[in-house]
mmCIF file of C-alpha atoms and ligand atoms in Angstrom:
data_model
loop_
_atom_site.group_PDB
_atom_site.id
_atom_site.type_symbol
_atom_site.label_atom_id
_atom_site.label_comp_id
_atom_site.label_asym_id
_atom_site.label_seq_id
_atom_site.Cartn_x
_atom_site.Cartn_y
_atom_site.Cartn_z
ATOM 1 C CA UNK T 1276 11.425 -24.147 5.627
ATOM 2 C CA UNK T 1277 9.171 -20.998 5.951
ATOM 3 C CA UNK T 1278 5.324 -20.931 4.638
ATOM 4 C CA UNK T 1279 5.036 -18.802 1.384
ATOM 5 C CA UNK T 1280 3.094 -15.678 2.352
ATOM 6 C CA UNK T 1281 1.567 -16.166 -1.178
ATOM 7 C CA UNK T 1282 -0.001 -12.681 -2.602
ATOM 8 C CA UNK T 1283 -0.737 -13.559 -5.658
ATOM 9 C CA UNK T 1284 -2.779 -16.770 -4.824
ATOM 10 C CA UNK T 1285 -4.898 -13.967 -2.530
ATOM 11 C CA UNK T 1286 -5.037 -11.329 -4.857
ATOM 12 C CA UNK T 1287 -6.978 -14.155 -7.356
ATOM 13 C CA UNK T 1288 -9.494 -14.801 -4.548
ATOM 14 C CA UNK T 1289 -10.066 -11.599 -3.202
ATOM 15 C CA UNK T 1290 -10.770 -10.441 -7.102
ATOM 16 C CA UNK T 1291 -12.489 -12.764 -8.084
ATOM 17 C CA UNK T 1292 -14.787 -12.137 -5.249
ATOM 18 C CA UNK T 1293 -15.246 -8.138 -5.871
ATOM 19 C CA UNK T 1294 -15.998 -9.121 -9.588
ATOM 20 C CA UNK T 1295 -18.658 -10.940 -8.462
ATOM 21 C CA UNK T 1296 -19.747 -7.757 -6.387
ATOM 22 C CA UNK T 1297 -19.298 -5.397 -9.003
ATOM 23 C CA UNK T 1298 -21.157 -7.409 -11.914
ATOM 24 C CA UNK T 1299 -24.172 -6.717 -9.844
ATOM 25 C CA UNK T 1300 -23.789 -2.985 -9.361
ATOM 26 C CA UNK T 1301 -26.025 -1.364 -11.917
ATOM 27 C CA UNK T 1302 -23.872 1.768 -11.967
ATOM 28 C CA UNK T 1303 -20.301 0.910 -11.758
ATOM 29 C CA UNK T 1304 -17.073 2.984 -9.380
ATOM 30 C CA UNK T 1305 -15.077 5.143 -11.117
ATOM 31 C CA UNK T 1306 -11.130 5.507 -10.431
ATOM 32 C CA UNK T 1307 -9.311 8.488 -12.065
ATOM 33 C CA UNK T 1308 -5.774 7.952 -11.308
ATOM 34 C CA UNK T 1309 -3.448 11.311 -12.104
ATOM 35 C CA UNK T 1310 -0.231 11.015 -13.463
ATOM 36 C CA UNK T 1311 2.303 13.852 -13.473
ATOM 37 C CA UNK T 1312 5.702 13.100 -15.909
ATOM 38 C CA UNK T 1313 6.801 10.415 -17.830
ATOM 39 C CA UNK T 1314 8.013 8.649 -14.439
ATOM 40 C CA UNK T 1315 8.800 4.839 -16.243
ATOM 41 C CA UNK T 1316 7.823 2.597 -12.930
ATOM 42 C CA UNK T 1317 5.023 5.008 -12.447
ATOM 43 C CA UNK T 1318 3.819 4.681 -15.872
ATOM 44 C CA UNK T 1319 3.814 0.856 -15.331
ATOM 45 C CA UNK T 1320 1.830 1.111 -12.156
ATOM 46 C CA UNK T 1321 -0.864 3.320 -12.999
ATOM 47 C CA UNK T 1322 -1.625 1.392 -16.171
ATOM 48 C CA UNK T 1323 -1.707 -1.479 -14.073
ATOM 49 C CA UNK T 1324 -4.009 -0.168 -12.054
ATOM 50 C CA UNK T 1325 -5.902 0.548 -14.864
ATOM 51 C CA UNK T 1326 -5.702 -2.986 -16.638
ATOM 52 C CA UNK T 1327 -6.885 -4.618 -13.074
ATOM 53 C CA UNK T 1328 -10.020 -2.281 -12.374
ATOM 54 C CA UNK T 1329 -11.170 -3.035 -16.098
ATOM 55 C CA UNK T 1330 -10.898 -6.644 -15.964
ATOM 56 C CA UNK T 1331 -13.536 -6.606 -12.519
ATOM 57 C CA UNK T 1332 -15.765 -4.085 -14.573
ATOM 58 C CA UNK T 1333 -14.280 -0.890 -12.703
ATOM 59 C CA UNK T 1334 -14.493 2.409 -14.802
ATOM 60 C CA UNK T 1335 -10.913 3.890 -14.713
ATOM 61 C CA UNK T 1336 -9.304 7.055 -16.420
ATOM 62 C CA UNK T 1337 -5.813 7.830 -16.184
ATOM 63 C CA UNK T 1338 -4.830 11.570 -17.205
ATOM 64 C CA UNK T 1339 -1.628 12.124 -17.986
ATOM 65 C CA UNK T 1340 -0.130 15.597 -17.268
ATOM 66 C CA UNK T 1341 3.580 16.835 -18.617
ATOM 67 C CA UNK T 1342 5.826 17.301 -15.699
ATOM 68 C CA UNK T 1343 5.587 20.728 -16.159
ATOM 69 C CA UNK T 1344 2.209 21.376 -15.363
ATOM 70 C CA UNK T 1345 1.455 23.970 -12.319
ATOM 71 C CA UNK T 1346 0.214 23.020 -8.558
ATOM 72 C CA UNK T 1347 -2.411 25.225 -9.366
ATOM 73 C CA UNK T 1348 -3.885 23.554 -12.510
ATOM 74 C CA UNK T 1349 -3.678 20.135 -10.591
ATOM 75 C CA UNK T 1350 -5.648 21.871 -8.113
ATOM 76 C CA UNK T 1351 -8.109 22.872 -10.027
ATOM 77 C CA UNK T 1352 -8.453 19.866 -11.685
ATOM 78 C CA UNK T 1353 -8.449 17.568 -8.273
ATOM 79 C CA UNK T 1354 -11.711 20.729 -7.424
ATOM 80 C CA UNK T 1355 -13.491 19.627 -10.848
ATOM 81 C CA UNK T 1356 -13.268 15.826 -9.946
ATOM 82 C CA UNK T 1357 -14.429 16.156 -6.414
ATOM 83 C CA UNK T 1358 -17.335 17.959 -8.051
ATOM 84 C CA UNK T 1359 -18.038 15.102 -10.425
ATOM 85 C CA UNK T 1360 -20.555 13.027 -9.088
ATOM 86 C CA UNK T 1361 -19.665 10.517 -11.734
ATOM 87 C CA UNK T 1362 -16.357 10.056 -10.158
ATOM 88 C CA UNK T 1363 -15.823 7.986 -7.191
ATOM 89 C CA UNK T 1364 -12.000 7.897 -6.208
ATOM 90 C CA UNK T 1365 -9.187 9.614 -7.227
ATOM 91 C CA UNK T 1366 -5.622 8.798 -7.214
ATOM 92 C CA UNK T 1367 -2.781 10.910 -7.182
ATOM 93 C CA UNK T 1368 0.837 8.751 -8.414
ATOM 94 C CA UNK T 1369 3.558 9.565 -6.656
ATOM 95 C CA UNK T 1370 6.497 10.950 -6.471
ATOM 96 C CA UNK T 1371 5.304 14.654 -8.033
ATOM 97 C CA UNK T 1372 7.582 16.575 -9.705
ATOM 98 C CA UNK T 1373 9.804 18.826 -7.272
ATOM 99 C CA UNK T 1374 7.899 22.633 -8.040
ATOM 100 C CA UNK T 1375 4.336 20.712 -6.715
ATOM 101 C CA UNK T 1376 3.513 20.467 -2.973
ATOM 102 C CA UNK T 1377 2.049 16.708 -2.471
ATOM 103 C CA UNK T 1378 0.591 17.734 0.654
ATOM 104 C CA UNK T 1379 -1.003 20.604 -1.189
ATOM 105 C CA UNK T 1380 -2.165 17.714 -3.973
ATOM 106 C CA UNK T 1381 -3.339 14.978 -1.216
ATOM 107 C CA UNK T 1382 -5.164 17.927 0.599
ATOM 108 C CA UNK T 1383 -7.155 18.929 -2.429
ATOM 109 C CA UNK T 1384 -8.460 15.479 -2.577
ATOM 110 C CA UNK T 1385 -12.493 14.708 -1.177
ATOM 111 C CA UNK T 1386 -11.610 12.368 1.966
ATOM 112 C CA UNK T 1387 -14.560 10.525 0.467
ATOM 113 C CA UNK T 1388 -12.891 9.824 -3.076
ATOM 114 C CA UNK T 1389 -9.283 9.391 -0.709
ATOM 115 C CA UNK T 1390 -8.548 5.958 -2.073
ATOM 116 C CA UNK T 1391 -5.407 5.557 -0.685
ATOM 117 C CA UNK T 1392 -6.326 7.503 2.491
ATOM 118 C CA UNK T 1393 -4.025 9.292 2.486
ATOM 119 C CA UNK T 1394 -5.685 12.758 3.139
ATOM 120 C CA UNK T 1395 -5.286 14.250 6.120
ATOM 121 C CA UNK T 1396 -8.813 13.334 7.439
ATOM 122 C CA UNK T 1397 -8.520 9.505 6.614
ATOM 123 C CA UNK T 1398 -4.594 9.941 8.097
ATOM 124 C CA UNK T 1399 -6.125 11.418 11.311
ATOM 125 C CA UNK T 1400 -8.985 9.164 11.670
ATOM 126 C CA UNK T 1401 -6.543 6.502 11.602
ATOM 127 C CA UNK T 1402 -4.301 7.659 14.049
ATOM 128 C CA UNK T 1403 -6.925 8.548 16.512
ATOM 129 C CA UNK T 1404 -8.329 4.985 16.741
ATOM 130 C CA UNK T 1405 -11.480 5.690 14.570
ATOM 131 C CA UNK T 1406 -11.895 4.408 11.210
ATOM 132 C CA UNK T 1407 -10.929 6.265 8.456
ATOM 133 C CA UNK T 1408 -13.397 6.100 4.610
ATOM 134 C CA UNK T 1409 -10.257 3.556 3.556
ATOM 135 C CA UNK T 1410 -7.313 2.353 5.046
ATOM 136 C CA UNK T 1411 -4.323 2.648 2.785
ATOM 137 C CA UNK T 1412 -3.195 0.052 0.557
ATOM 138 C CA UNK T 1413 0.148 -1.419 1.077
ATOM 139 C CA UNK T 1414 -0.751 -2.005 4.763
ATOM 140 C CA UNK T 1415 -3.970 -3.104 4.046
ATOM 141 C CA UNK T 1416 -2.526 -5.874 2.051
ATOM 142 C CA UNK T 1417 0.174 -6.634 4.418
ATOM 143 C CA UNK T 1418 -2.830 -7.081 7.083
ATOM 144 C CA UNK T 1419 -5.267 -9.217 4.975
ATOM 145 C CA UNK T 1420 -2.094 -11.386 4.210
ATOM 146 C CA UNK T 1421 -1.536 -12.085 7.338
ATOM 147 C CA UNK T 1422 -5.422 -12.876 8.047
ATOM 148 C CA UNK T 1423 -5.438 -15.199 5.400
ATOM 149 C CA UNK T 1424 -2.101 -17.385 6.899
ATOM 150 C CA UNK T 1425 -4.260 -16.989 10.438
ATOM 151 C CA UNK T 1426 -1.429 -15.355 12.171
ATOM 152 C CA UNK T 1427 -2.494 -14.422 15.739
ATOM 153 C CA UNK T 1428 -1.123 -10.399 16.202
ATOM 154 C CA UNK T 1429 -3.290 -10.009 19.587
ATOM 155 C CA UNK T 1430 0.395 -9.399 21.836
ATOM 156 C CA UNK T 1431 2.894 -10.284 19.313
ATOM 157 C CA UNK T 1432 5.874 -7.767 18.892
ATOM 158 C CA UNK T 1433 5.346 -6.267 15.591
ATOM 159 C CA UNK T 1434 8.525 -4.748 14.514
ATOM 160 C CA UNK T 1435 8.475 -2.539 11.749
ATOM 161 C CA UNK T 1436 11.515 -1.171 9.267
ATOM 162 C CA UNK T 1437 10.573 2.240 7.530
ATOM 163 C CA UNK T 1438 8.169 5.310 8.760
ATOM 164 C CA UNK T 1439 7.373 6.428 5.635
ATOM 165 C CA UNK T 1440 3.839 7.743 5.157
ATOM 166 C CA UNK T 1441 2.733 4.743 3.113
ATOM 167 C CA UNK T 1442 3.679 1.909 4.970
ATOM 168 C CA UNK T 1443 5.602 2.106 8.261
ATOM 169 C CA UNK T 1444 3.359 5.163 9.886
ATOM 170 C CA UNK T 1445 -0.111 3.756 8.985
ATOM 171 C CA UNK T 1446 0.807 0.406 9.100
ATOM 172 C CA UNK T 1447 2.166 1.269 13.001
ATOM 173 C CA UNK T 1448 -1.371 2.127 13.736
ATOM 174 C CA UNK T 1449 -2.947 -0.521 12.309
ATOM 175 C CA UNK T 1450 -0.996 -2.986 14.201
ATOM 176 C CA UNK T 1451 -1.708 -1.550 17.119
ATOM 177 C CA UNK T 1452 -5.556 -1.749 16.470
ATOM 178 C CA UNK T 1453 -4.814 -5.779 16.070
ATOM 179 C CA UNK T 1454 -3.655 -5.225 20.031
ATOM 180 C CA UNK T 1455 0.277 -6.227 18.603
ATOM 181 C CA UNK T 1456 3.061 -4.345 20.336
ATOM 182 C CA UNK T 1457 4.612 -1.981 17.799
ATOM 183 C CA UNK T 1458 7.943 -0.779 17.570
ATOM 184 C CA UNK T 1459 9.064 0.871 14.491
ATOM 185 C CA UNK T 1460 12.713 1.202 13.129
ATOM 186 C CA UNK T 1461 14.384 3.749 10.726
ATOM 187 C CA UNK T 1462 17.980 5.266 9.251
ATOM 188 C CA UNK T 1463 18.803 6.413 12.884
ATOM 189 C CA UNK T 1464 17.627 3.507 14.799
ATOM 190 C CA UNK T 1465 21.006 2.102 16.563
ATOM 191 C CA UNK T 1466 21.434 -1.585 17.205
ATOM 192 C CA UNK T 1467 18.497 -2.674 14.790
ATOM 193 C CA UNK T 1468 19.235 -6.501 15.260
ATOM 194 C CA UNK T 1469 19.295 -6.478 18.961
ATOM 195 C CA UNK T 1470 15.567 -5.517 18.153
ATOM 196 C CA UNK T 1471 14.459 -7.724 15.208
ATOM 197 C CA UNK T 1472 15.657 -10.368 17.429
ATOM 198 C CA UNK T 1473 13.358 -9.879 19.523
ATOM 199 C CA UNK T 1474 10.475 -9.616 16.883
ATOM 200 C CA UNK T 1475 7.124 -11.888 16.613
ATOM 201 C CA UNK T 1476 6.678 -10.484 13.277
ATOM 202 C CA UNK T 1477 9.042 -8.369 11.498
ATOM 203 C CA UNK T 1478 7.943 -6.203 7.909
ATOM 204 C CA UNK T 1479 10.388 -4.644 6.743
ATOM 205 C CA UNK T 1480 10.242 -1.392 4.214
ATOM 206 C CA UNK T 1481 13.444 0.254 3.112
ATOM 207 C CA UNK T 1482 14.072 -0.640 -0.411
ATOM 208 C CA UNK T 1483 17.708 -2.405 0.482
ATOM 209 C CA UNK T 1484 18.884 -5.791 1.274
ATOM 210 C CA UNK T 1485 18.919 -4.892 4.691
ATOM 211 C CA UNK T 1486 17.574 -8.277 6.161
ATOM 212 C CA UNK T 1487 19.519 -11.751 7.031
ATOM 213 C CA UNK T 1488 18.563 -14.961 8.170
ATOM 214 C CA UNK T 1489 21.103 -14.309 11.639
ATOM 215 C CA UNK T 1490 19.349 -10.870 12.652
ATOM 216 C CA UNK T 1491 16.123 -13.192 13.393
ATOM 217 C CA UNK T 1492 14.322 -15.391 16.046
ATOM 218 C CA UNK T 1493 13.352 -18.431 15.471
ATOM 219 C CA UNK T 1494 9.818 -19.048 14.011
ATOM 220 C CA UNK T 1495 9.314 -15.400 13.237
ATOM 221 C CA UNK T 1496 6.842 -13.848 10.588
ATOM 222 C CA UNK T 1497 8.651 -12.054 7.588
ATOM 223 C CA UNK T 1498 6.439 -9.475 5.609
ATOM 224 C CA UNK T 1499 8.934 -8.134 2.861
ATOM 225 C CA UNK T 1500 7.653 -4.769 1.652
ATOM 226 C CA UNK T 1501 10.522 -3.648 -0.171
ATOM 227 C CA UNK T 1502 11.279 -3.519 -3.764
ATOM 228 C CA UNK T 1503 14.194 -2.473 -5.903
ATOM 229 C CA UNK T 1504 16.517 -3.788 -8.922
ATOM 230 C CA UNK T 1505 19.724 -5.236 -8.418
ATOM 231 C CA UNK T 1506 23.078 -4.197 -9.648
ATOM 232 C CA UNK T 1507 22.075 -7.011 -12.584
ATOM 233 C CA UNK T 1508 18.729 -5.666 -12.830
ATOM 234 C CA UNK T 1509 16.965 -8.159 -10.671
ATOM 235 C CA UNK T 1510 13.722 -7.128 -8.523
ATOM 236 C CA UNK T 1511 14.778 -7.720 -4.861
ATOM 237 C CA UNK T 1512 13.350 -7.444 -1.793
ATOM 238 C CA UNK T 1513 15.094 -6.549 1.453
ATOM 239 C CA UNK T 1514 14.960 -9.493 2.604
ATOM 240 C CA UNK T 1515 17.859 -12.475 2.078
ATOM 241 C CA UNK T 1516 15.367 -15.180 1.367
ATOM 242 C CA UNK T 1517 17.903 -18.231 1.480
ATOM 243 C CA UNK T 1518 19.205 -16.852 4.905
ATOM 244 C CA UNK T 1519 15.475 -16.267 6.194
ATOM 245 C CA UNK T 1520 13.408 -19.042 5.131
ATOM 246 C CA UNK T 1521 14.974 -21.003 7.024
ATOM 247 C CA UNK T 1522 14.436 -19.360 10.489
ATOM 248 C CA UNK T 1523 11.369 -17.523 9.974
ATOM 249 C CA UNK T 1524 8.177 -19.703 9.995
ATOM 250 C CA UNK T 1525 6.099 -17.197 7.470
ATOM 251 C CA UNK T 1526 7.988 -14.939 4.424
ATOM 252 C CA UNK T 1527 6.311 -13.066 1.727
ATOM 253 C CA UNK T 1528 8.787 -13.379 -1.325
ATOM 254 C CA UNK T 1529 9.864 -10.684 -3.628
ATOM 255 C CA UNK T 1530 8.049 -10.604 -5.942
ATOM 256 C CA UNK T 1531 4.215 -12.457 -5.512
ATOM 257 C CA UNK T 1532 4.290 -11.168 -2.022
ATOM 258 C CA UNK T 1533 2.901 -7.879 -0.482
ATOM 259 C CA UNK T 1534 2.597 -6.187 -4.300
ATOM 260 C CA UNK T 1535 0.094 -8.055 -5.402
ATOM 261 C CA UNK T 1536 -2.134 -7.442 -2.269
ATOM 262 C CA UNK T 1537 -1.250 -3.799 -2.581
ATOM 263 C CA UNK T 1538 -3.239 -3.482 -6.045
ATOM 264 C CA UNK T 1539 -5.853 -5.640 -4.474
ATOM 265 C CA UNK T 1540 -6.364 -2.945 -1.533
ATOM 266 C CA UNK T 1541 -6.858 -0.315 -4.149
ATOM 267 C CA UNK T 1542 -9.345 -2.238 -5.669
ATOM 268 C CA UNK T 1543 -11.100 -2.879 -2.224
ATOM 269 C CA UNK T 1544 -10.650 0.543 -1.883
ATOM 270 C CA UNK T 1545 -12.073 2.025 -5.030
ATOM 271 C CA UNK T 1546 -15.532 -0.316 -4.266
ATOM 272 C CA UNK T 1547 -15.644 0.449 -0.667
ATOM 273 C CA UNK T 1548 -15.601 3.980 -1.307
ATOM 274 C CA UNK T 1549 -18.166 3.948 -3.966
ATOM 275 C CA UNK T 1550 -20.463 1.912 -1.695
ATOM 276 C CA UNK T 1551 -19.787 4.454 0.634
ATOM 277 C CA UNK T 1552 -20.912 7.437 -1.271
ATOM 278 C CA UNK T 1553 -24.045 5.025 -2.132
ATOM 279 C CA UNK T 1554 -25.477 5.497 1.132
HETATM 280 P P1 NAP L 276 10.869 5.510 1.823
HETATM 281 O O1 NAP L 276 9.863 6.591 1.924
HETATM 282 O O2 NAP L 276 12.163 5.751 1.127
HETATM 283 O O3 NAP L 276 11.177 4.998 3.303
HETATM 284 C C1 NAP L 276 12.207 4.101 3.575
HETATM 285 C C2 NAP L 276 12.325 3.948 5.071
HETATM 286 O O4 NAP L 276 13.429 3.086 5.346
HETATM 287 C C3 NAP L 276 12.612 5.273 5.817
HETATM 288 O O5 NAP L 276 11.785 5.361 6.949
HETATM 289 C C4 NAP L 276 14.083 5.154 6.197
HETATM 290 O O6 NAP L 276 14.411 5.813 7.398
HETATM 291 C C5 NAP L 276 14.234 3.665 6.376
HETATM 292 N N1 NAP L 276 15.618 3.229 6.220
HETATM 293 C C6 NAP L 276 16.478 3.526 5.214
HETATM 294 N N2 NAP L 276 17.661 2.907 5.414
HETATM 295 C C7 NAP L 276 17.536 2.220 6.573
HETATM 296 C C8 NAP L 276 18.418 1.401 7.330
HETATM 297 N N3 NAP L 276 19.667 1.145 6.916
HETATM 298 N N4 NAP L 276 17.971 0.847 8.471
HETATM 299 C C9 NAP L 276 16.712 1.074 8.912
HETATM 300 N N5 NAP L 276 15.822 1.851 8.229
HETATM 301 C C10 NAP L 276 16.235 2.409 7.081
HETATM 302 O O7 NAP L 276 10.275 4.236 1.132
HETATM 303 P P2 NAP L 276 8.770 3.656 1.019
HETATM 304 O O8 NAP L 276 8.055 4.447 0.032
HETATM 305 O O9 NAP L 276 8.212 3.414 2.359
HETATM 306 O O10 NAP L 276 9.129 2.249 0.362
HETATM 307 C C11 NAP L 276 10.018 1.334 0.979
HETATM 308 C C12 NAP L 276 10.252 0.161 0.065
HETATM 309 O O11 NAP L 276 9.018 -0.519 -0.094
HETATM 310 C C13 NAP L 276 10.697 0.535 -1.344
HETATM 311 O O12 NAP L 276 11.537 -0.479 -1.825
HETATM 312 C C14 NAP L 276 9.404 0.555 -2.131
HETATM 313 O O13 NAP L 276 9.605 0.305 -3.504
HETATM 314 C C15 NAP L 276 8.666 -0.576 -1.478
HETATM 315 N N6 NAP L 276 7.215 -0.492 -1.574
HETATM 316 C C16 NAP L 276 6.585 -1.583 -2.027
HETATM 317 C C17 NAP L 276 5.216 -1.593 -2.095
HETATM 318 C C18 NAP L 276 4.525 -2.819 -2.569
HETATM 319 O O14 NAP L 276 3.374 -2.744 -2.921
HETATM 320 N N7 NAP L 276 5.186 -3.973 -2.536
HETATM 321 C C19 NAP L 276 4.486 -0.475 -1.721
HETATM 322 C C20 NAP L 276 5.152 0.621 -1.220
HETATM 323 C C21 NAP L 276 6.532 0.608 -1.146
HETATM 324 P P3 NAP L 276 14.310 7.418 7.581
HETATM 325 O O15 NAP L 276 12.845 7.709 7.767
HETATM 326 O O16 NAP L 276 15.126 7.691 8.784
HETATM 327 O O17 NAP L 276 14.856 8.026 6.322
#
C-alpha cells in the first residue's frame, strides 16, 4: 500500500513554525484578500484564509465587493492598496465576474504585495529561471510535500495533468528547476496513459476522476490536485484511490492532501513578502 502524502500533518508543522516567527515581529504582515460576488466556495476560501492568518497573528481584511462592481473601481482600489504602506499582500479570489479583465486585476497588483505570484513579473521571473518575490501556492505546496516525504525529483519524469495558470504552467517550471523531466498533459493530449505509464511522478489537475490504478507504473508518486463534488455530493479527487494505492508508492488523498499545503503557501507567502518589503 502507498505512503499517505499527509498535508495536513505538514500544514500543522509548517504553522506552527511561522507562528513562532511571527510572534516575534513587532509589526505584524497584512493580507487584504478581495472578493468580488457572493461566489459560495469562494466565500468559504477567503474566510478561511482569513481564520488561518489570524490564528498565527497575521493581520487580514477581506473586502467584499457586489458582483457588479466596475474593473475600474477594482482598479482603483488595487492603486490605493499598493499605496498603503500598511498593507503587505494582496489577494485577488478568483474566478471574477465575466464584465472584469483578471489580467487587467492581477496586473494592477504591486509584484511586491503578489502573494500568489501571479503578476506578470513574478510569472516571468519564474519562467526565466530567476526567482520570482513568491512562488505560487498550490505548487508550492505540492513541492514542499514532496520535500517533506524526501522524494528525489533530480531526473525523474514529472508528468503533469492540467496547464492552467495556477498549477500545471508554474508548477512545469518549478519542476524543472528540481532538474525533473517535465512533460505536461491537457484536453487535447492523445494517448494520455501511454504517457503516465511512463511517469516517476504523476500530479494530476483537472477536476475529474480521470486517474486509475491500471494507467500507472509501478512505485510511482501520485500528487492529486484536483477537487470537485460527486454526483452524491462527495469531495473527490481525480484520482481512484483504491485502484492507485496500490501501485503507486506515494498518494496525496482527497481531501488532507495538496489543500491543506496550498493555504500553508499563502501563509509562507504573505510572511515572505512582508520580510521582503522589510529590507
Ligand atoms: P482548470 O483551469 O479548469 O484546468 C484544468 C486542466 O485540465 C486544463 O488544462 C484542461 O486542459 C485539463 N483537462 C481537462 N480535461 C482533461 C482530460 N480529460 N485529460 C487531460 N487533461 C484534461 O482547473 P485548475 O484551476 O487548474 O484546477 C484543476 C483542479 O484542481 C480543480 O479540481 C480545482 O478545484 C483543483 N485545485 C485544487 C487546489 C488545491 O489547493 N487542492 C488548488 C487549485 C486547484 P485544457 O487546458 O486543454 O482545457
Amino acid at each position: 500500500m502507498a505512503v499517505i502524502l499527509d498535508g495536513k500533518k505538514l500544514r500543522e508543522k509548517l504553522l506552527t513554525e511561522l507562528k513562532t516567527k511571527v510572534d516575534k515581529f513587532t509589526i505584524k504582515p497584512t493580507l487584504v484578500v478581495i472578493l468580488v460576488g457572493e461566489n459560495p466556495a469562494s466565500k468559504i476560501y477567503v474566510n478561511n484564509k482569513k481564520k488561518t492568518a489570524e490564528k498565527l497573528g497575521i493581520n487580514s481584511e477581506i473586502i467584499n465587493y457586489p458582483a457588479d462592481i466596475s474593473e475600474k473601481e477594482l482598479l482603483e482600489k488595487i492603486g490605493e492598496l499598493n499605496q498603503d504602506k500598511t498593507v503587505t499582500a494582496i489577494l485577488v479570489q478568483l474566478p471574477l465576474p465575466k464584465h472584469i479583465s483578471k489580467e487587467n486585476i492581477i496586473n494592477a497588483i504591486s509584484p511586491s504585495k503578489d502573494v500568489d505570484g501571479f503578476t506578470p513579473y513574478n510569472f516571468g521571473k519564474l519562467f526565466s529561471g530567476e526567482h520570482p518575490n513568491v512562488y505560487p501556492c498550490t505548487p508550492k505546496g505540492i513541492l514542499l510535500l514532496l520535500k517533506e516525504y524526501n522524494i528525489d525529483l533530480e531526473g525523474k519524469h514529472a508528468v503533469i495533468i492540467g496547464r492552467s495558470n495556477i498549477v500545471g504552467r508554474p508548477l512545469s517550471q518549478m519542476l524543472l528547476n528540481e532538474n525533473a523531466t517535465v512533460t505536461v498533459c491537457h484536453s487535447h493530449t492523445k494517448n494520455l496513459e501511454q504517457i503516465t505509464k511512463t511517469a516517476d511522478i504523476l500530479i494530476s489537475a483537472v477536476g475529474k476522476n480521470i486517474i486509475k490504478g491500471e494507467m500507472l507504473k509501478s512505485g510511482c508518486v501520485v500528487v492529486d490536485v484536483g477537487i470537485f463534488k460527486d454526483a452524491d455530493g462527495k469531495t473527490r479527487g481525480d484520482v481512484d484511490f483504491e485502484s492507485t494505492s496500490k501501485i503507486a508508492s506515494y498518494i496525496s488523498p482527497v481531501p488532507g492532501g495538496v489543500g491543506p499545503m496550498t493555504i500553508t503557501s499563502l501563509m509562507l507567502n504573505t510572511v515572505e513578502l512582508f520580510e521582503k518589503n522589510l529590507l
